[in-house]
Every structure is written in structure tokens, then in C-alpha cells.
PDB file of C-alpha atoms in Angstrom:
ATOM      1  CA  ILE A  60     -52.502 -50.667 -89.276  1.00  0.00           C
ATOM      2  CA  ASP A  61     -51.351 -47.022 -88.832  1.00  0.00           C
ATOM      3  CA  PRO A  62     -52.654 -45.043 -91.738  1.00  0.00           C
ATOM      4  CA  ASN A  63     -50.265 -42.171 -91.116  1.00  0.00           C
ATOM      5  CA  THR A  64     -47.005 -44.054 -90.926  1.00  0.00           C
ATOM      6  CA  ARG A  65     -44.694 -44.936 -93.829  1.00  0.00           C
ATOM      7  CA  THR A  66     -46.169 -47.874 -95.647  1.00  0.00           C
ATOM      8  CA  LEU A  67     -45.404 -50.308 -98.457  1.00  0.00           C
ATOM      9  CA  LEU A  68     -48.454 -52.014 -99.772  1.00  0.00           C
ATOM     10  CA  LEU A  69     -48.178 -55.261-101.802  1.00  0.00           C
ATOM     11  CA  PHE A  70     -50.757 -56.427-104.356  1.00  0.00           C
ATOM     12  CA  GLY A  71     -50.975 -59.039-107.138  1.00  0.00           C
ATOM     13  CA  PHE A  72     -52.500 -62.307-108.189  1.00  0.00           C
ATOM     14  CA  PRO A  73     -52.597 -65.080-105.718  1.00  0.00           C
ATOM     15  CA  ASN A  74     -49.498 -67.198-105.189  1.00  0.00           C
ATOM     16  CA  VAL A  75     -47.080 -64.667-106.803  1.00  0.00           C
ATOM     17  CA  GLY A  76     -44.863 -64.374-103.745  1.00  0.00           C
ATOM     18  CA  LYS A  77     -46.232 -61.468-101.683  1.00  0.00           C
ATOM     19  CA  SER A  78     -46.175 -63.203 -98.334  1.00  0.00           C
ATOM     20  CA  SER A  79     -42.718 -64.534 -98.986  1.00  0.00           C
ATOM     21  CA  PHE A  80     -41.500 -60.996 -99.740  1.00  0.00           C
ATOM     22  CA  VAL A  81     -43.063 -59.706 -96.433  1.00  0.00           C
ATOM     23  CA  ASN A  82     -41.366 -62.566 -94.586  1.00  0.00           C
ATOM     24  CA  LYS A  83     -37.950 -61.714 -96.106  1.00  0.00           C
ATOM     25  CA  ILE A  84     -37.798 -57.994 -95.197  1.00  0.00           C
ATOM     26  CA  THR A  85     -39.854 -57.995 -91.914  1.00  0.00           C
ATOM     27  CA  ARG A  86     -40.167 -59.906 -88.706  1.00  0.00           C
ATOM     28  CA  ALA A  87     -43.588 -61.133 -89.618  1.00  0.00           C
ATOM     29  CA  ASN A  88     -44.334 -64.823 -90.119  1.00  0.00           C
ATOM     30  CA  VAL A  89     -46.993 -64.986 -92.769  1.00  0.00           C
ATOM     31  CA  GLU A  90     -48.143 -68.451 -93.815  1.00  0.00           C
ATOM     32  CA  VAL A  91     -46.807 -69.467 -97.169  1.00  0.00           C
ATOM     33  CA  GLN A  92     -48.350 -72.442 -99.062  1.00  0.00           C
ATOM     34  CA  PRO A  93     -48.078 -73.636-102.699  1.00  0.00           C
ATOM     35  CA  TYR A  94     -51.775 -72.928-103.410  1.00  0.00           C
ATOM     36  CA  ALA A  95     -53.741 -69.785-103.999  1.00  0.00           C
ATOM     37  CA  PHE A  96     -55.591 -67.595-101.475  1.00  0.00           C
ATOM     38  CA  THR A  97     -53.379 -68.676 -98.526  1.00  0.00           C
ATOM     39  CA  THR A  98     -53.565 -65.072 -97.269  1.00  0.00           C
ATOM     40  CA  LYS A  99     -57.147 -64.335 -96.416  1.00  0.00           C
ATOM     41  CA  SER A 100     -56.695 -60.997 -94.489  1.00  0.00           C
ATOM     42  CA  LEU A 101     -54.321 -58.135 -94.229  1.00  0.00           C
ATOM     43  CA  TYR A 102     -51.042 -58.920 -92.527  1.00  0.00           C
ATOM     44  CA  VAL A 103     -48.683 -56.206 -91.281  1.00  0.00           C
ATOM     45  CA  GLY A 104     -44.897 -56.551 -90.819  1.00  0.00           C
ATOM     46  CA  HIS A 105     -42.401 -53.991 -89.706  1.00  0.00           C
ATOM     47  CA  THR A 106     -38.932 -53.160 -91.028  1.00  0.00           C
ATOM     48  CA  ASP A 107     -36.358 -50.392 -90.532  1.00  0.00           C
ATOM     49  CA  TYR A 108     -34.903 -48.247 -93.306  1.00  0.00           C
ATOM     50  CA  GLN A 109     -32.723 -45.128 -92.794  1.00  0.00           C
ATOM     51  CA  TYR A 110     -33.433 -45.256 -89.082  1.00  0.00           C
ATOM     52  CA  LEU A 111     -37.189 -45.056 -89.678  1.00  0.00           C
ATOM     53  CA  ARG A 112     -39.915 -47.539 -88.941  1.00  0.00           C
ATOM     54  CA  TRP A 113     -41.851 -48.829 -91.786  1.00  0.00           C
ATOM     55  CA  GLN A 114     -44.874 -51.085 -92.028  1.00  0.00           C
ATOM     56  CA  VAL A 115     -45.317 -53.533 -94.816  1.00  0.00           C
ATOM     57  CA  ILE A 116     -48.852 -54.738 -95.556  1.00  0.00           C
ATOM     58  CA  ASP A 117     -49.552 -58.028 -97.271  1.00  0.00           C
ATOM     59  CA  THR A 118     -52.851 -58.180 -98.996  1.00  0.00           C
ATOM     60  CA  PRO A 119     -54.847 -61.085-100.241  1.00  0.00           C
ATOM     61  CA  GLY A 120     -54.550 -62.097-103.880  1.00  0.00           C
ATOM     62  CA  ILE A 121     -56.806 -60.164-106.458  1.00  0.00           C
ATOM     63  CA  LEU A 122     -58.325 -61.660-109.415  1.00  0.00           C
ATOM     64  CA  ASP A 123     -59.168 -59.681-112.572  1.00  0.00           C
ATOM     65  CA  LYS A 124     -62.895 -59.304-112.522  1.00  0.00           C
ATOM     66  CA  PRO A 125     -65.392 -56.574-111.957  1.00  0.00           C
ATOM     67  CA  LEU A 126     -65.617 -54.837-108.664  1.00  0.00           C
ATOM     68  CA  GLU A 127     -69.162 -56.128-107.907  1.00  0.00           C
ATOM     69  CA  ASP A 128     -68.023 -59.666-108.401  1.00  0.00           C
ATOM     70  CA  ARG A 129     -65.182 -59.599-105.900  1.00  0.00           C
ATOM     71  CA  ASN A 130     -65.583 -61.400-102.561  1.00  0.00           C
ATOM     72  CA  THR A 131     -64.871 -60.140 -99.068  1.00  0.00           C
ATOM     73  CA  ILE A 132     -61.254 -61.278 -99.068  1.00  0.00           C
ATOM     74  CA  GLU A 133     -60.471 -59.375-102.326  1.00  0.00           C
ATOM     75  CA  MET A 134     -62.246 -56.205-101.102  1.00  0.00           C
ATOM     76  CA  GLN A 135     -59.787 -55.973 -98.231  1.00  0.00           C
ATOM     77  CA  ALA A 136     -56.959 -55.464-100.658  1.00  0.00           C
ATOM     78  CA  ILE A 137     -59.058 -53.084-102.793  1.00  0.00           C
ATOM     79  CA  THR A 138     -60.007 -51.018 -99.774  1.00  0.00           C
ATOM     80  CA  ALA A 139     -56.262 -50.785 -98.689  1.00  0.00           C
ATOM     81  CA  LEU A 140     -55.179 -49.808-102.096  1.00  0.00           C
ATOM     82  CA  ALA A 141     -57.833 -47.016-102.360  1.00  0.00           C
ATOM     83  CA  HIS A 142     -57.450 -45.466 -98.864  1.00  0.00           C
ATOM     84  CA  LEU A 143     -53.872 -45.919 -97.608  1.00  0.00           C
ATOM     85  CA  ARG A 144     -51.241 -43.465 -98.425  1.00  0.00           C
ATOM     86  CA  ALA A 145     -48.482 -45.855 -99.333  1.00  0.00           C
ATOM     87  CA  CYS A 146     -45.993 -46.966-101.933  1.00  0.00           C
ATOM     88  CA  VAL A 147     -47.644 -49.671-103.931  1.00  0.00           C
ATOM     89  CA  VAL A 148     -45.444 -52.693-104.787  1.00  0.00           C
ATOM     90  CA  CYS A 149     -47.042 -54.693-107.594  1.00  0.00           C
ATOM     91  CA  VAL A 150     -45.620 -58.349-107.473  1.00  0.00           C
ATOM     92  CA  LEU A 151     -45.753 -60.223-110.801  1.00  0.00           C
ATOM     93  CA  ASP A 152     -44.792 -63.858-111.283  1.00  0.00           C
ATOM     94  CA  ILE A 153     -42.504 -63.892-114.273  1.00  0.00           C
ATOM     95  CA  SER A 154     -42.394 -67.614-114.291  1.00  0.00           C
ATOM     96  CA  GLU A 155     -46.332 -67.875-114.459  1.00  0.00           C
ATOM     97  CA  GLN A 156     -46.235 -70.652-111.867  1.00  0.00           C
ATOM     98  CA  CYS A 157     -48.959 -68.929-110.054  1.00  0.00           C
ATOM     99  CA  GLY A 158     -51.423 -70.065-112.794  1.00  0.00           C
ATOM    100  CA  TYR A 159     -51.909 -66.834-114.511  1.00  0.00           C
ATOM    101  CA  SER A 160     -50.088 -65.592-117.650  1.00  0.00           C
ATOM    102  CA  LEU A 161     -47.983 -62.479-117.673  1.00  0.00           C
ATOM    103  CA  GLN A 162     -50.639 -60.826-119.987  1.00  0.00           C
ATOM    104  CA  GLN A 163     -53.313 -61.440-117.282  1.00  0.00           C
ATOM    105  CA  GLN A 164     -51.097 -59.851-114.594  1.00  0.00           C
ATOM    106  CA  CYS A 165     -50.487 -56.855-116.649  1.00  0.00           C
ATOM    107  CA  GLN A 166     -54.111 -56.575-117.437  1.00  0.00           C
ATOM    108  CA  LEU A 167     -54.925 -56.581-113.724  1.00  0.00           C
ATOM    109  CA  PHE A 168     -52.457 -53.757-113.251  1.00  0.00           C
ATOM    110  CA  GLN A 169     -54.214 -51.692-115.920  1.00  0.00           C
ATOM    111  CA  ASN A 170     -57.591 -52.402-114.468  1.00  0.00           C
ATOM    112  CA  ILE A 171     -56.975 -51.386-110.878  1.00  0.00           C
ATOM    113  CA  LYS A 172     -54.539 -48.567-111.734  1.00  0.00           C
ATOM    114  CA  PRO A 173     -57.062 -45.783-110.804  1.00  0.00           C
ATOM    115  CA  LEU A 174     -57.187 -47.094-107.213  1.00  0.00           C
ATOM    116  CA  PHE A 175     -53.579 -46.030-106.498  1.00  0.00           C
ATOM    117  CA  ALA A 176     -53.550 -42.725-108.200  1.00  0.00           C
ATOM    118  CA  ASN A 177     -51.081 -40.151-106.718  1.00  0.00           C
ATOM    119  CA  LYS A 178     -49.141 -42.982-105.242  1.00  0.00           C
ATOM    120  CA  PRO A 179     -45.562 -44.185-106.025  1.00  0.00           C
ATOM    121  CA  ILE A 180     -45.573 -47.555-107.776  1.00  0.00           C
ATOM    122  CA  ILE A 181     -42.915 -50.192-107.912  1.00  0.00           C
ATOM    123  CA  VAL A 182     -43.178 -53.419-109.968  1.00  0.00           C
ATOM    124  CA  ALA A 183     -41.309 -56.447-108.737  1.00  0.00           C
ATOM    125  CA  LEU A 184     -40.787 -59.329-111.223  1.00  0.00           C
ATOM    126  CA  ASN A 185     -40.646 -62.284-108.885  1.00  0.00           C
ATOM    127  CA  LYS A 186     -39.330 -65.848-109.407  1.00  0.00           C
ATOM    128  CA  VAL A 187     -36.406 -64.815-111.635  1.00  0.00           C
ATOM    129  CA  ASP A 188     -34.557 -67.923-110.245  1.00  0.00           C
ATOM    130  CA  VAL A 189     -37.092 -69.959-112.357  1.00  0.00           C
ATOM    131  CA  ARG A 190     -37.174 -67.772-115.413  1.00  0.00           C
ATOM    132  CA  ARG A 191     -34.867 -64.917-116.103  1.00  0.00           C
ATOM    133  CA  PRO A 192     -36.111 -61.682-117.710  1.00  0.00           C
ATOM    134  CA  ASP A 193     -33.757 -62.274-120.561  1.00  0.00           C
ATOM    135  CA  ALA A 194     -35.698 -65.488-121.351  1.00  0.00           C
ATOM    136  CA  LEU A 195     -38.892 -63.671-122.136  1.00  0.00           C
ATOM    137  CA  GLY A 196     -40.120 -63.589-125.671  1.00  0.00           C
ATOM    138  CA  PRO A 197     -40.244 -60.437-127.878  1.00  0.00           C
ATOM    139  CA  GLU A 198     -44.028 -60.178-127.252  1.00  0.00           C
ATOM    140  CA  GLU A 199     -43.782 -60.482-123.520  1.00  0.00           C
ATOM    141  CA  LYS A 200     -40.953 -57.801-123.405  1.00  0.00           C
ATOM    142  CA  LYS A 201     -43.094 -55.489-125.478  1.00  0.00           C
ATOM    143  CA  LEU A 202     -46.063 -56.080-123.198  1.00  0.00           C
ATOM    144  CA  LEU A 203     -44.076 -55.020-120.132  1.00  0.00           C
ATOM    145  CA  GLU A 204     -42.737 -51.876-121.972  1.00  0.00           C
ATOM    146  CA  GLU A 205     -46.238 -50.839-123.037  1.00  0.00           C
ATOM    147  CA  THR A 206     -47.666 -51.454-119.520  1.00  0.00           C
ATOM    148  CA  PHE A 207     -45.069 -49.880-117.334  1.00  0.00           C
ATOM    149  CA  VAL A 208     -42.900 -47.436-119.354  1.00  0.00           C
ATOM    150  CA  PRO A 209     -45.673 -44.934-120.120  1.00  0.00           C
ATOM    151  CA  GLU A 210     -46.461 -44.812-116.317  1.00  0.00           C
ATOM    152  CA  ASN A 211     -42.811 -44.237-115.489  1.00  0.00           C
ATOM    153  CA  VAL A 212     -42.974 -47.310-113.285  1.00  0.00           C
ATOM    154  CA  MET A 213     -39.625 -48.893-112.233  1.00  0.00           C
ATOM    155  CA  VAL A 214     -39.446 -52.722-112.829  1.00  0.00           C
ATOM    156  CA  ILE A 215     -37.080 -54.617-110.622  1.00  0.00           C
ATOM    157  CA  PRO A 216     -36.428 -58.356-110.959  1.00  0.00           C
ATOM    158  CA  MET A 217     -36.185 -60.312-107.695  1.00  0.00           C
ATOM    159  CA  SER A 218     -36.424 -63.772-106.193  1.00  0.00           C
ATOM    160  CA  THR A 219     -37.894 -64.488-102.742  1.00  0.00           C
ATOM    161  CA  MET A 220     -36.291 -67.986-102.974  1.00  0.00           C
ATOM    162  CA  THR A 221     -32.691 -66.857-103.397  1.00  0.00           C
ATOM    163  CA  SER A 222     -33.196 -63.271-101.890  1.00  0.00           C
ATOM    164  CA  GLU A 223     -31.954 -61.732-105.172  1.00  0.00           C
ATOM    165  CA  GLY A 224     -33.096 -58.228-105.591  1.00  0.00           C
ATOM    166  CA  VAL A 225     -35.340 -58.232-102.464  1.00  0.00           C
ATOM    167  CA  ILE A 226     -33.383 -55.516-100.666  1.00  0.00           C
ATOM    168  CA  GLU A 227     -33.209 -53.545-103.841  1.00  0.00           C
ATOM    169  CA  VAL A 228     -36.993 -53.627-104.040  1.00  0.00           C
ATOM    170  CA  GLN A 229     -37.390 -52.510-100.451  1.00  0.00           C
ATOM    171  CA  ASN A 230     -34.843 -49.655-100.629  1.00  0.00           C
ATOM    172  CA  THR A 231     -36.248 -48.465-103.962  1.00  0.00           C
ATOM    173  CA  ALA A 232     -39.779 -48.528-102.635  1.00  0.00           C
ATOM    174  CA  CYS A 233     -38.875 -46.648 -99.483  1.00  0.00           C
ATOM    175  CA  ASP A 234     -36.916 -44.089-101.311  1.00  0.00           C
ATOM    176  CA  ALA A 235     -39.809 -43.543-103.783  1.00  0.00           C
ATOM    177  CA  LEU A 236     -42.258 -43.009-100.890  1.00  0.00           C
ATOM    178  CA  LEU A 237     -39.896 -40.552 -99.121  1.00  0.00           C
ATOM    179  CA  SER A 238     -39.479 -38.489-102.204  1.00  0.00           C
ATOM    180  CA  HIS A 239     -43.188 -38.582-102.900  1.00  0.00           C
ATOM    181  CA  ARG A 240     -44.022 -37.303 -99.442  1.00  0.00           C
ATOM    182  CA  ILE A 241     -41.446 -34.458 -99.693  1.00  0.00           C
ATOM    183  CA  GLU A 242     -42.876 -33.416-103.006  1.00  0.00           C
ATOM    184  CA  GLN A 243     -46.352 -33.224-101.511  1.00  0.00           C
ATOM    185  CA  LYS A 244     -45.232 -31.113 -98.661  1.00  0.00           C
ATOM    186  CA  MET A 245     -43.248 -28.757-100.911  1.00  0.00           C
ATOM    187  CA  SER A 246     -46.237 -28.271-103.120  1.00  0.00           C
ATOM    188  CA  GLY A 247     -48.493 -27.336-100.321  1.00  0.00           C
ATOM    189  CA  ASN A 248     -49.430 -23.739 -99.118  1.00  0.00           C
ATOM    190  CA  LYS A 249     -47.705 -24.057 -95.777  1.00  0.00           C
ATOM    191  CA  VAL A 250     -44.257 -24.263 -97.360  1.00  0.00           C
ATOM    192  CA  GLU A 251     -44.859 -21.037 -99.204  1.00  0.00           C
ATOM    193  CA  ASN A 252     -45.493 -19.282 -95.971  1.00  0.00           C
ATOM    194  CA  ILE A 253     -42.453 -20.674 -94.339  1.00  0.00           C
ATOM    195  CA  MET A 254     -40.106 -20.016 -97.409  1.00  0.00           C
ATOM    196  CA  ASN A 255     -41.080 -16.388 -97.419  1.00  0.00           C
ATOM    197  CA  ARG A 256     -39.538 -15.987 -93.899  1.00  0.00           C
ATOM    198  CA  LEU A 257     -36.287 -17.803 -94.771  1.00  0.00           C
ATOM    199  CA  HIS A 258     -33.228 -16.287 -96.209  1.00  0.00           C
ATOM    200  CA  VAL A 259     -30.066 -18.306 -96.921  1.00  0.00           C
ATOM    201  CA  ALA A 260     -26.994 -16.223 -96.801  1.00  0.00           C
ATOM    202  CA  MET A 261     -24.020 -17.271 -98.833  1.00  0.00           C
ATOM    203  CA  PRO A 262     -20.711 -16.017 -97.630  1.00  0.00           C
ATOM    204  CA  LYS A 263     -18.404 -14.437-100.077  1.00  0.00           C
ATOM    205  CA  ALA A 264     -14.928 -15.663-100.567  1.00  0.00           C
ATOM    206  CA  GLY A 265     -12.185 -13.172 -99.513  1.00  0.00           C
ATOM    207  CA  GLN A 266      -9.666 -11.774-101.749  1.00  0.00           C
ATOM    208  CA  GLU A 267      -6.650 -12.949 -99.681  1.00  0.00           C
ATOM    209  CA  VAL A 268      -5.546 -16.532-100.291  1.00  0.00           C
ATOM    210  CA  ARG A 269      -4.331 -17.994 -97.134  1.00  0.00           C
ATOM    211  CA  LYS A 270      -1.648 -20.675 -97.471  1.00  0.00           C
ATOM    212  CA  PRO A 271      -1.746 -23.768 -95.360  1.00  0.00           C
ATOM    213  CA  HIS A 272       0.237 -23.604 -92.122  1.00  0.00           C
ATOM    214  CA  ILE A 273       2.615 -26.386 -91.794  1.00  0.00           C
ATOM    215  CA  PRO A 274       4.645 -26.702 -88.526  1.00  0.00           C
ATOM    216  CA  ALA A 275       8.418 -26.333 -88.743  1.00  0.00           C
ATOM    217  CA  ALA A 276       8.907 -29.802 -87.269  1.00  0.00           C
ATOM    218  CA  VAL A 277       6.785 -31.332 -90.050  1.00  0.00           C
ATOM    219  CA  LEU A 278       8.796 -29.482 -92.764  1.00  0.00           C
ATOM    220  CA  ALA A 279      11.999 -30.714 -91.250  1.00  0.00           C
ATOM    221  CA  ARG A 280      10.809 -34.221 -91.426  1.00  0.00           C
ATOM    222  CA  ARG A 281       9.797 -33.749 -95.059  1.00  0.00           C
ATOM    223  CA  ALA A 282      13.213 -32.367 -95.965  1.00  0.00           C
ATOM    224  CA  PRO A 283      15.422 -34.622 -98.005  1.00  0.00           C
ATOM    225  CA  GLY A 284      18.170 -36.464 -96.095  1.00  0.00           C
ATOM    226  CA  TYR A 285      16.179 -36.380 -92.782  1.00  0.00           C
ATOM    227  CA  VAL A 286      17.165 -39.246 -90.522  1.00  0.00           C
ATOM    228  CA  LYS A 287      14.582 -40.243 -87.985  1.00  0.00           C
ATOM    229  CA  PRO A 288      16.207 -40.276 -84.442  1.00  0.00           C
ATOM    230  CA  GLU A 289      16.337 -43.553 -82.594  1.00  0.00           C
ATOM    231  CA  ARG A 290      14.008 -44.049 -79.721  1.00  0.00           C
ATOM    232  CA  VAL A 291      15.845 -43.758 -76.450  1.00  0.00           C
ATOM    233  CA  GLN A 292      13.238 -45.061 -73.954  1.00  0.00           C
ATOM    234  CA  LYS A 293      12.500 -48.796 -74.285  1.00  0.00           C
ATOM    235  CA  LEU A 294       8.934 -50.043 -74.254  1.00  0.00           C
ATOM    236  CA  GLU A 295       7.760 -52.298 -71.416  1.00  0.00           C
ATOM    237  CA  ARG A 296       7.387 -55.134 -73.914  1.00  0.00           C
ATOM    238  CA  GLU A 297      11.048 -54.761 -74.854  1.00  0.00           C
ATOM    239  CA  LEU A 298      12.159 -54.780 -71.288  1.00  0.00           C
ATOM    240  CA  GLU A 299      10.054 -57.817 -70.694  1.00  0.00           C
ATOM    241  CA  LEU A 300      11.759 -59.693 -73.579  1.00  0.00           C
ATOM    242  CA  GLU A 301      15.170 -58.490 -72.523  1.00  0.00           C
ATOM    243  CA  LEU A 302      14.935 -59.395 -68.809  1.00  0.00           C
ATOM    244  CA  GLY A 303      12.894 -62.565 -69.153  1.00  0.00           C
ATOM    245  CA  ASP A 304      11.872 -64.049 -65.792  1.00  0.00           C
ATOM    246  CA  ASP A 305      13.560 -61.227 -63.901  1.00  0.00           C
ATOM    247  CA  TYR A 306      11.176 -58.741 -65.361  1.00  0.00           C
ATOM    248  CA  ILE A 307       8.835 -57.002 -62.859  1.00  0.00           C
ATOM    249  CA  LEU A 308       6.174 -54.563 -63.949  1.00  0.00           C
ATOM    250  CA  ASP A 309       6.961 -51.387 -62.183  1.00  0.00           C
ATOM    251  CA  LEU A 310       4.106 -48.721 -62.519  1.00  0.00           C
ATOM    252  CA  LYS A 311       5.557 -46.320 -59.889  1.00  0.00           C
ATOM    253  CA  LYS A 312       8.701 -45.427 -61.918  1.00  0.00           C
ATOM    254  CA  HIS A 313       6.803 -43.118 -64.036  1.00  0.00           C
ATOM    255  CA  TYR A 314       5.087 -41.128 -61.194  1.00  0.00           C
ATOM    256  CA  ASP A 315       5.602 -37.365 -61.681  1.00  0.00           C
ATOM    257  CA  LEU A 316       6.426 -36.246 -58.099  1.00  0.00           C
ATOM    258  CA  PRO A 317       8.482 -33.223 -56.974  1.00  0.00           C
ATOM    259  CA  ASN A 318      10.747 -35.510 -55.092  1.00  0.00           C
ATOM    260  CA  PRO A 319      11.591 -38.740 -57.049  1.00  0.00           C
ATOM    261  CA  ASP A 320      12.475 -40.500 -53.872  1.00  0.00           C
ATOM    262  CA  ASP A 321       8.828 -40.389 -52.873  1.00  0.00           C
ATOM    263  CA  ARG A 322       7.762 -42.760 -55.542  1.00  0.00           C
ATOM    264  CA  TYR A 323       8.127 -45.945 -53.568  1.00  0.00           C
ATOM    265  CA  ASP A 324       6.812 -44.657 -50.206  1.00  0.00           C
ATOM    266  CA  ASP A 325       4.548 -47.141 -48.560  1.00  0.00           C
ATOM    267  CA  ILE A 326       1.529 -45.143 -47.560  1.00  0.00           C
ATOM    268  CA  PRO A 327      -1.394 -47.185 -46.359  1.00  0.00           C
ATOM    269  CA  GLU A 328      -4.948 -46.160 -47.302  1.00  0.00           C
ATOM    270  CA  VAL A 329      -6.523 -47.209 -44.012  1.00  0.00           C
ATOM    271  CA  TRP A 330      -4.832 -47.083 -40.542  1.00  0.00           C
ATOM    272  CA  GLU A 331      -6.644 -48.455 -37.385  1.00  0.00           C
ATOM    273  CA  GLY A 332     -10.053 -48.108 -39.122  1.00  0.00           C
ATOM    274  CA  HIS A 333      -9.536 -44.513 -40.366  1.00  0.00           C
ATOM    275  CA  ASN A 334      -9.112 -43.376 -43.854  1.00  0.00           C
ATOM    276  CA  ILE A 335      -5.669 -41.661 -43.985  1.00  0.00           C
ATOM    277  CA  ALA A 336      -6.820 -39.330 -46.727  1.00  0.00           C
ATOM    278  CA  ASP A 337      -9.218 -37.583 -44.404  1.00  0.00           C
ATOM    279  CA  PHE A 338      -6.330 -36.594 -42.154  1.00  0.00           C
ATOM    280  CA  VAL A 339      -3.734 -35.453 -44.710  1.00  0.00           C
ATOM    281  CA  ASP A 340      -2.910 -31.831 -44.475  1.00  0.00           C
ATOM    282  CA  PRO A 341      -1.895 -30.515 -47.894  1.00  0.00           C
ATOM    283  CA  ASP A 342       0.116 -27.772 -46.274  1.00  0.00           C
ATOM    284  CA  ILE A 343       2.074 -30.171 -43.937  1.00  0.00           C
ATOM    285  CA  LEU A 344       5.474 -29.525 -45.538  1.00  0.00           C
ATOM    286  CA  THR A 345       5.081 -25.780 -45.280  1.00  0.00           C
ATOM    287  CA  LYS A 346       4.162 -25.960 -41.636  1.00  0.00           C
ATOM    288  CA  LEU A 347       7.069 -28.275 -40.953  1.00  0.00           C
ATOM    289  CA  ASP A 348       9.419 -25.784 -42.607  1.00  0.00           C
ATOM    290  CA  GLU A 349       7.992 -23.081 -40.350  1.00  0.00           C
ATOM    291  CA  LEU A 350       8.352 -25.341 -37.282  1.00  0.00           C
ATOM    292  CA  GLU A 351      11.920 -25.944 -38.199  1.00  0.00           C
ATOM    293  CA  LYS A 352      12.704 -22.366 -38.394  1.00  0.00           C
ATOM    294  CA  VAL A 353      11.133 -21.712 -35.048  1.00  0.00           C
ATOM    295  CA  CYS A 354      13.099 -24.607 -33.456  1.00  0.00           C
ATOM    296  CA  CYS A 355      16.385 -23.296 -34.945  1.00  0.00           C
ATOM    297  CA  SER A 356      16.038 -20.211 -32.627  1.00  0.00           C
ATOM    298  CA  TYR A 357      15.939 -22.437 -29.577  1.00  0.00           C
ATOM    299  CA  PRO A 358      18.840 -24.346 -28.059  1.00  0.00           C
ATOM    300  CA  HIS A 359      20.583 -27.216 -29.868  1.00  0.00           C
ATOM    301  CA  SER A 360      18.545 -29.918 -28.072  1.00  0.00           C
ATOM    302  CA  TYR A 361      15.201 -28.460 -29.202  1.00  0.00           C
ATOM    303  CA  SER A 362      16.526 -27.960 -32.765  1.00  0.00           C
ATOM    304  CA  THR A 363      17.591 -31.552 -32.970  1.00  0.00           C
ATOM    305  CA  ASN A 364      14.182 -32.860 -31.924  1.00  0.00           C
ATOM    306  CA  CYS A 365      12.430 -30.651 -34.531  1.00  0.00           C
ATOM    307  CA  VAL A 366      14.570 -32.136 -37.325  1.00  0.00           C
ATOM    308  CA  ALA A 367      13.854 -35.694 -36.071  1.00  0.00           C
ATOM    309  CA  LEU A 368      10.126 -34.709 -36.005  1.00  0.00           C
ATOM    310  CA  LYS A 369      10.237 -33.553 -39.567  1.00  0.00           C
ATOM    311  CA  THR A 370      12.147 -36.611 -40.736  1.00  0.00           C
ATOM    312  CA  THR A 371       9.441 -38.715 -39.040  1.00  0.00           C
TER     313      THR A 371
END
């Protein structure tokens, strides 16, 4: 467990669905059984939210009894709640299949509330696939309002069986912890020393209102009565459909060369074991022109040989 990283800490009565929630949102594989106290130690899973790594801690179930009467397994959860800086996720079993009534679960929240002072808290009403929040009686709804509304605690229904609301609980808890950590940093003394050195300059808007620049070609196309010119050059696909089996893909016809007749010259890359590119003189045409001029000053036989040499 990293005490300094972003952490989601689960707590609640045994068999309310804490381990199932951890298995849903992390890559952990915590044992889940239909009986109480399956989790006997702290289990850590990791998940990602907003490109940040988060650790999710599954704690053993806690019973509502005095601190001195708790066993070693329960004290692990109590210690984690008291000392870890995390977002606390209280998992409640709304269906009461865990063996504890909704009133007992709310009472447990009230009794251990001092342990997570100055920590963001999220309440997850689990097993809504068995019993919907709308099916609660008036007394149970009043109990939830009296327990969580004064504390400004957000209550989110979810079901680890159908995955309903699981991601919402995760995202809400992560956002709550990020906001809480930012508030703590902003309330410290270090922020005041830094803010005194900062000045945010806001540029003033000019008096001149600049109109948007639209090119003339675009305006011409927007004009009424504009007729789009037909495309002159055919696509290779159109040529292929037109010629059928006689079509041959010619990639050299689009070569941009000073002399179009040079497009189809057969120039080998290797000749007698030598790379021709190593022996190419970029000024060969200029030198040949100079050679031709020199040859023209000689008798006719020499000039003919120079022209033949240039052609070669």
C-alpha cells in the first residue's frame, strides 16, 4: 500500500459487496463467497482514471461494536480508515441480504464517522438489482436522508452483479478525491507565497473590428448560379474500369521531369557490381554542352563524334 498515492478505501458490513466492487473496477482477483468475513486482510487493486494510477483498498467487514471488542481482522480496516488519506466509499446493502438491516448499517456509519474526518465520502447503495431504492419504505428513506444529507454525502445506487452504477461510483469518488486534494493545496501557506509572484495579464480587445477574410475563389463558388466545372483528368480507377483487361498501371506518366521523354528511360541501379548513383555527375549535361561547343570549333569529323558521344 502506497500511503501517498490516490486511494479509494472501501468499508462496510461483511458480505455487502466490497470485494465484488474491487474486482469490477480493478485487475485484482479478491475471493468472493456468499458468507461473511471472506476477506481477512487488506487487498489492493489498481485502476486508471484520467490517465492517473489509483489504488483501491478492500477492507475486511466491520461490525458495529466498541473499539476494544474488535478483533485483529476488523482493526486492519479501522487502522486504514484512520491513517490513510483516501476517498472513503461506504458500501451499504440495500437488500439486507448481508444479514444486517439498513438501520444497523447507517448506525455503523455514524459510529465510525470520526475516523474519516477531513476525507471525502461516497455512499454506494449496492444490490439494487434485488431491491430498488424506490421500493424503500418511508421510514427507510427518512433514515437515509437523516444520516447522509446533513453530512453532504453523495448516495449512488449500484449493483456489482449487473455493473449498474459501478463506473459512476468510481468516477464520482475519484473526482471527489481530486477536488479535495486541490482544496487542501490551495488552503496551504505555500500557495499564498506562489500566488504573490503571479500576475495574469488579460489582453484588451482592440477598437478595430476585423472582418473575416474569404478568398475570392470561395466567394465565386458561393455566388448564385455557380456551376462546378467538370473534372478533366480521369482517375486511375475510372481508367481501369474503362480499359478493363487492357489497363496497365503506369506510375511513370506523372513524373515531373524537364524532358518528358526521359520518363521511361531504363536506368539500372546496379551495373557490374557498382551502384550507378555513386558515379552520376549532376552537371553532366552542362559539361556535354561545353564539350559540344568545343567540338564545333574542330573539323566536321570531330564535331560528328562529339554529337554521337552526347547522344550516347
